[in-house]
Coordinates of N, CA and C in Angstrom, one line a residue:
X1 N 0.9 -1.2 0.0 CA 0.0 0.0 0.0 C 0.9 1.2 0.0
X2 N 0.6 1.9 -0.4 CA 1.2 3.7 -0.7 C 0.3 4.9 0.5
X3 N 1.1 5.4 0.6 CA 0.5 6.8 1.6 C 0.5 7.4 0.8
X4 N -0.4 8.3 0.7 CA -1.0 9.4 0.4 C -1.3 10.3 1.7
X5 N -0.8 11.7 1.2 CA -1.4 12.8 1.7 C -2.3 13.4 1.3
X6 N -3.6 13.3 1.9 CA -4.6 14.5 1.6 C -4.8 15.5 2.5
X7 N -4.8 16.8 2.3 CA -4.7 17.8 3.1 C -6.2 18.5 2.8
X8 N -6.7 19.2 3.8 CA -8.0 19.6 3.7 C -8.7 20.8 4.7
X9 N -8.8 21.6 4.3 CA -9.5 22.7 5.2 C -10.3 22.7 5.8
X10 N -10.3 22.8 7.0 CA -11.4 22.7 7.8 C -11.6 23.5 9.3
X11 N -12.1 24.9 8.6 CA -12.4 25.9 9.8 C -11.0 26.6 9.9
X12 N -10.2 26.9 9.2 CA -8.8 27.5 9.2 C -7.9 26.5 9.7
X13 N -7.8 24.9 9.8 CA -7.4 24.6 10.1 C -7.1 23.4 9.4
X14 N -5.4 23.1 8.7 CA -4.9 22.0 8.0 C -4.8 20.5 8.8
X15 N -5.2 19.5 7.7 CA -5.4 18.2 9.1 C -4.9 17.4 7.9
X16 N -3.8 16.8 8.0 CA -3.7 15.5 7.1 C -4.0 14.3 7.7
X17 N -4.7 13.5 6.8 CA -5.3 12.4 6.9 C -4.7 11.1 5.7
X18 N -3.9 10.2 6.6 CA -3.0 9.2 5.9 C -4.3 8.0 5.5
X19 N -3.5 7.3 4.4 CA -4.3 5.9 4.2 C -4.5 5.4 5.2
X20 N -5.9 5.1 5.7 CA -5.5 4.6 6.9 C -7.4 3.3 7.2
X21 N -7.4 3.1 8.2 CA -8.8 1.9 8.0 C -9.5 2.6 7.4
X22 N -10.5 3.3 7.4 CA -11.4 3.9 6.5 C -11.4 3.4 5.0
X23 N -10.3 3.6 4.4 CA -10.0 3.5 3.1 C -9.7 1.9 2.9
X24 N -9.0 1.1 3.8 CA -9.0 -0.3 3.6 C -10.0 -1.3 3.9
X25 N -11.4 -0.1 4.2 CA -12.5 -0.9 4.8 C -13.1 -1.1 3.5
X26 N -13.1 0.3 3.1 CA -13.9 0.6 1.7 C -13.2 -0.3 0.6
X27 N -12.2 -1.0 0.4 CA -11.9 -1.5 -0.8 C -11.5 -3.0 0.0
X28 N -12.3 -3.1 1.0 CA -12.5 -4.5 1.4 C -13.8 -5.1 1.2
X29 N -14.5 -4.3 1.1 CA -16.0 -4.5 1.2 C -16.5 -5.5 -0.2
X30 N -16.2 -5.2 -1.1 CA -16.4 -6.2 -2.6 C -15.7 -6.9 -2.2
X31 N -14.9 -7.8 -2.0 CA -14.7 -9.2 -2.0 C -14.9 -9.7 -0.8
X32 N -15.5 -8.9 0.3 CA -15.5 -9.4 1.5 C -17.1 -9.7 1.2
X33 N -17.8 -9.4 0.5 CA -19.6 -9.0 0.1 C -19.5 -10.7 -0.9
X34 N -18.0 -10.8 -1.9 CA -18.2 -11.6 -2.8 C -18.1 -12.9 -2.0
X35 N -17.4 -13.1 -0.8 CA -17.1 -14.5 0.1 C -18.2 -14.7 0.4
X36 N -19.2 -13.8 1.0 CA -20.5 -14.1 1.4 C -21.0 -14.5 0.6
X37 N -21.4 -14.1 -0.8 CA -22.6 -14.9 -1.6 C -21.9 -16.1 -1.8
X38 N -20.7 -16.6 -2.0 CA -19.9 -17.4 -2.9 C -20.5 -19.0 -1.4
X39 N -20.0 -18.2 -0.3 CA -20.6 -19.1 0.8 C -21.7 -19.3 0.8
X40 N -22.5 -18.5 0.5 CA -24.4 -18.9 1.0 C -24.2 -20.0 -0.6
X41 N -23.7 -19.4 -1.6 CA -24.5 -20.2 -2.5 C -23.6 -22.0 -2.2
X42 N -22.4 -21.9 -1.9 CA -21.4 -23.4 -1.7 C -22.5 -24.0 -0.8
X43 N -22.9 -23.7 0.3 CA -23.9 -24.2 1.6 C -24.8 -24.9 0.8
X44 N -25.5 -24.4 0.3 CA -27.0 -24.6 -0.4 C -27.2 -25.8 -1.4
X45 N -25.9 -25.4 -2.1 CA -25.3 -26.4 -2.9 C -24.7 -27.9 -2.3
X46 N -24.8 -27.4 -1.6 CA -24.7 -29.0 -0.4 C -26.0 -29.1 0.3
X47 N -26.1 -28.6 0.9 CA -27.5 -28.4 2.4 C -29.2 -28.4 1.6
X48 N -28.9 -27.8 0.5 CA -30.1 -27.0 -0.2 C -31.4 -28.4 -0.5
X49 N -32.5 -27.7 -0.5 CA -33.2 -28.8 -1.4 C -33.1 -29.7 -2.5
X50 N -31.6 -29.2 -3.4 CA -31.2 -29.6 -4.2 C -29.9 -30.1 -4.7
X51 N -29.7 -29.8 -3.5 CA -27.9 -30.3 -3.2 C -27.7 -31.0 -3.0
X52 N -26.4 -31.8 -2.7 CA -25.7 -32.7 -2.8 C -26.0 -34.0 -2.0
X53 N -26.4 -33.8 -0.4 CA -26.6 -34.4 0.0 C -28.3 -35.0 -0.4
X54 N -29.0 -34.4 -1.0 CA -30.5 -34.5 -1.2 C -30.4 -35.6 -2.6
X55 N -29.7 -35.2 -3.6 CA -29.2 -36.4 -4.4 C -28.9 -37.5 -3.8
X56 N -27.8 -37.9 -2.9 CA -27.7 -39.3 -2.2 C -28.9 -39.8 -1.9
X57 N -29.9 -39.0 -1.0 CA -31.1 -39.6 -0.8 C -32.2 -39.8 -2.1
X58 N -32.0 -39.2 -2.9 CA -32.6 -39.4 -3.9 C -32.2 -40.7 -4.7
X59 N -30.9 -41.0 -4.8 CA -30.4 -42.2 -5.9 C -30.6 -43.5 -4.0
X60 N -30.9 -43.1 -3.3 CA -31.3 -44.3 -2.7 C -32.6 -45.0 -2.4
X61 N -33.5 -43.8 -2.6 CA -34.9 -44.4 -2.9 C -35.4 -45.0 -4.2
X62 N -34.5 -44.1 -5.1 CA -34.7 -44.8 -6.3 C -33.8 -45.8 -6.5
X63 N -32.6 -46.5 -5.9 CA -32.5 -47.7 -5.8 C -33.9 -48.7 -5.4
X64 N -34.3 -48.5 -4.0 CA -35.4 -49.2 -3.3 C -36.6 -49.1 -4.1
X65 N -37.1 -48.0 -4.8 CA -38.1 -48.0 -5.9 C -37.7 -48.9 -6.9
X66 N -36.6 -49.1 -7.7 CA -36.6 -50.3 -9.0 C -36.3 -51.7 -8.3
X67 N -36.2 -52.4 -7.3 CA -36.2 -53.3 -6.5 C -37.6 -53.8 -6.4
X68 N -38.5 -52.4 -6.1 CA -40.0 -52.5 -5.6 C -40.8 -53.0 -7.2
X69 N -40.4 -52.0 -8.3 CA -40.6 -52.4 -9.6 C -40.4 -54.1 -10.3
X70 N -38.7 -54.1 -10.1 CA -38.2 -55.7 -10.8 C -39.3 -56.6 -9.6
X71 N -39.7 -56.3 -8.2 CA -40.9 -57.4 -7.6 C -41.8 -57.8 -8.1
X72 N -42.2 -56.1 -8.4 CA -43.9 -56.3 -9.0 C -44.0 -56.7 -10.4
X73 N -42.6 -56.8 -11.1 CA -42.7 -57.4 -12.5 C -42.9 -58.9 -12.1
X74 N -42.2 -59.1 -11.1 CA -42.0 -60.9 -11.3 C -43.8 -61.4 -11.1
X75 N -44.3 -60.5 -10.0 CA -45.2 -60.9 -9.3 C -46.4 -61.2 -11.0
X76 N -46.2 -59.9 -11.8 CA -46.9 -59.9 -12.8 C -46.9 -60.8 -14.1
X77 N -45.6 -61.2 -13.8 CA -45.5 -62.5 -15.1 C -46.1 -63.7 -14.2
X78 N -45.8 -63.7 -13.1 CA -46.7 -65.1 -12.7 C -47.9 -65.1 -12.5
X79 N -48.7 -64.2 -12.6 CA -50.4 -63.5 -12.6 C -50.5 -63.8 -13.8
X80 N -50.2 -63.6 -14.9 CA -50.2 -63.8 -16.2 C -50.1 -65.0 -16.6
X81 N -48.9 -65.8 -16.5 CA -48.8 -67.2 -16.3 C -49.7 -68.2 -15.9
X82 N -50.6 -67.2 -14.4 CA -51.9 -68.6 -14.0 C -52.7 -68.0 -14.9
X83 N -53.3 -66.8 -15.2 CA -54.2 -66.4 -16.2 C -54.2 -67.4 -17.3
X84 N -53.2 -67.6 -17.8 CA -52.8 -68.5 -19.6 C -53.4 -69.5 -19.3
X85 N -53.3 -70.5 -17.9 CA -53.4 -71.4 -17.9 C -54.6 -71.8 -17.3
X86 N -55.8 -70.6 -17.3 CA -56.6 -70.7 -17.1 C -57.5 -70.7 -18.4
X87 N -57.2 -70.2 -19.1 CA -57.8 -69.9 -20.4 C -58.5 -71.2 -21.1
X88 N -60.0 -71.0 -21.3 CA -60.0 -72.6 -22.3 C -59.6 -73.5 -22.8
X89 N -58.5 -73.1 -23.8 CA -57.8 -73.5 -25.1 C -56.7 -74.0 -24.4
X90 N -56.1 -73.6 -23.0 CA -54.8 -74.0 -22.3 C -55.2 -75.0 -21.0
X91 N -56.7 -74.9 -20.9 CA -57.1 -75.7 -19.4 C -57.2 -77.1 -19.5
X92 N -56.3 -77.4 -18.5 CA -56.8 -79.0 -18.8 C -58.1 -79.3 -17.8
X93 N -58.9 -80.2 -17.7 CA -60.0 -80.5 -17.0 C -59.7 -81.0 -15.8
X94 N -58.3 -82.1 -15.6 CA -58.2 -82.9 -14.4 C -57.1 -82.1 -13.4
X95 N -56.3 -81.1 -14.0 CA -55.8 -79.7 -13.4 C -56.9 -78.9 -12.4
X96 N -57.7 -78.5 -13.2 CA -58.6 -77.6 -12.6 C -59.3 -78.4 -11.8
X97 N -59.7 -80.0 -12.0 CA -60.4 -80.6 -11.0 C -59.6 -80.5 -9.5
X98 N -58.7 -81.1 -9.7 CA -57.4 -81.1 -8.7 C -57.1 -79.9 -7.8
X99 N -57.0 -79.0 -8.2 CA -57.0 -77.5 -7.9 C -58.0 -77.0 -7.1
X100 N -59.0 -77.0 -7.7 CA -60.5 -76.6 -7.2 C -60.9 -77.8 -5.8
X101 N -60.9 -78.8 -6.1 CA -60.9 -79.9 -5.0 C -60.0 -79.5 -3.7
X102 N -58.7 -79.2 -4.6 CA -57.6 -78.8 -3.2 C -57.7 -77.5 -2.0
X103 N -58.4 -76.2 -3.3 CA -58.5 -75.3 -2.4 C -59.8 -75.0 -1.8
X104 N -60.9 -75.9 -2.1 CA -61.8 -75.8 -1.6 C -61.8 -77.1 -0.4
X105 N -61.1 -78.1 -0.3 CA -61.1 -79.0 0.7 C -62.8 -80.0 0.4
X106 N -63.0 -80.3 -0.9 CA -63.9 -81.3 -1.2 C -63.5 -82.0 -1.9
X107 N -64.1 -83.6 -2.0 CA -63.6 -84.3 -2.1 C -64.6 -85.4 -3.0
X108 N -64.6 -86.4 -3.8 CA -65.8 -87.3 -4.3 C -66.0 -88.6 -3.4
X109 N -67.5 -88.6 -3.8 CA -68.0 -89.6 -2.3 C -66.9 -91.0 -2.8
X110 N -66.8 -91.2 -3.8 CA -65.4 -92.5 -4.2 C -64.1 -92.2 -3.3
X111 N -63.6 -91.4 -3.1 CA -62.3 -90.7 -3.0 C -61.9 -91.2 -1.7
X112 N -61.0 -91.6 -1.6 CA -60.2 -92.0 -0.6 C -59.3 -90.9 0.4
X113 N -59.3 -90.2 1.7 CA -59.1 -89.1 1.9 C -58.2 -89.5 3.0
X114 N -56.7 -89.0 3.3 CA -55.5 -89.7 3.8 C -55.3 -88.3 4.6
X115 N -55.7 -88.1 5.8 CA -54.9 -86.8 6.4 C -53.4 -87.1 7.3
X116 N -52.8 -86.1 7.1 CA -51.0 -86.4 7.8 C -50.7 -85.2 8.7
X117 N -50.4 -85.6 9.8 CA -49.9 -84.6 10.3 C -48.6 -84.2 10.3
X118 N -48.4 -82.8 10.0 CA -47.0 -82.2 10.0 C -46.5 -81.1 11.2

């Protein structure tokens, strides 16, 4: 930094006034003004609704969401699968007998009925 003299009148009376805080406040103030925004906006950019840390949580639910998806596909090819094999043209008669007999717990007065305990 350089000194300067300014000299100045005031009331008949000379007063010099060196470079001194006043003057290195004032040409501190722009980059001391620029750290602040430069901080609020780095913060936000991390902390923010859309920052960095909010991404992590973001790519982890959408891990747990396509997990929840590849289930519900499987769940839907096998829905689909009993569907086909329900179908007229795909049903066999002694399938569906079997089936229907099993989940309803009836039985033909012929039928020979063997319970086991497990």
């Amino acid at each position: 930094m350089h000194n300067t003299i300014r000299t100045t009148h005031y009331g008949g009376r000379y007063s010099a006034e060196r470079d001194g805080l006043r003057s290195r406040l004032g040409r501190a103030i722009v980059p001391v003004a620029c750290l602040c925004i430069m901080g609020y906006f780095a913060y936000h950019a991390i902390h923010g609704d859309n920052g960095l840390l909010r991404l992590a949580e973001i790519r982890e639910v959408r891990q747990e969401l396509s997990q929840k998806v590849l289930s519900a596909q499987q769940i839907r090819r096998d829905l689909e699968r009993d569907v086909a094999l329900l179908r007229p043209e795909s049903l066999d008669p002694d399938l569906l007998d079997e089936r229907a007999r099993a989940a309803l717990g009836f039985a033909h007065p012929d039928e020979l009925t063997v319970f086991v305990d497990e």
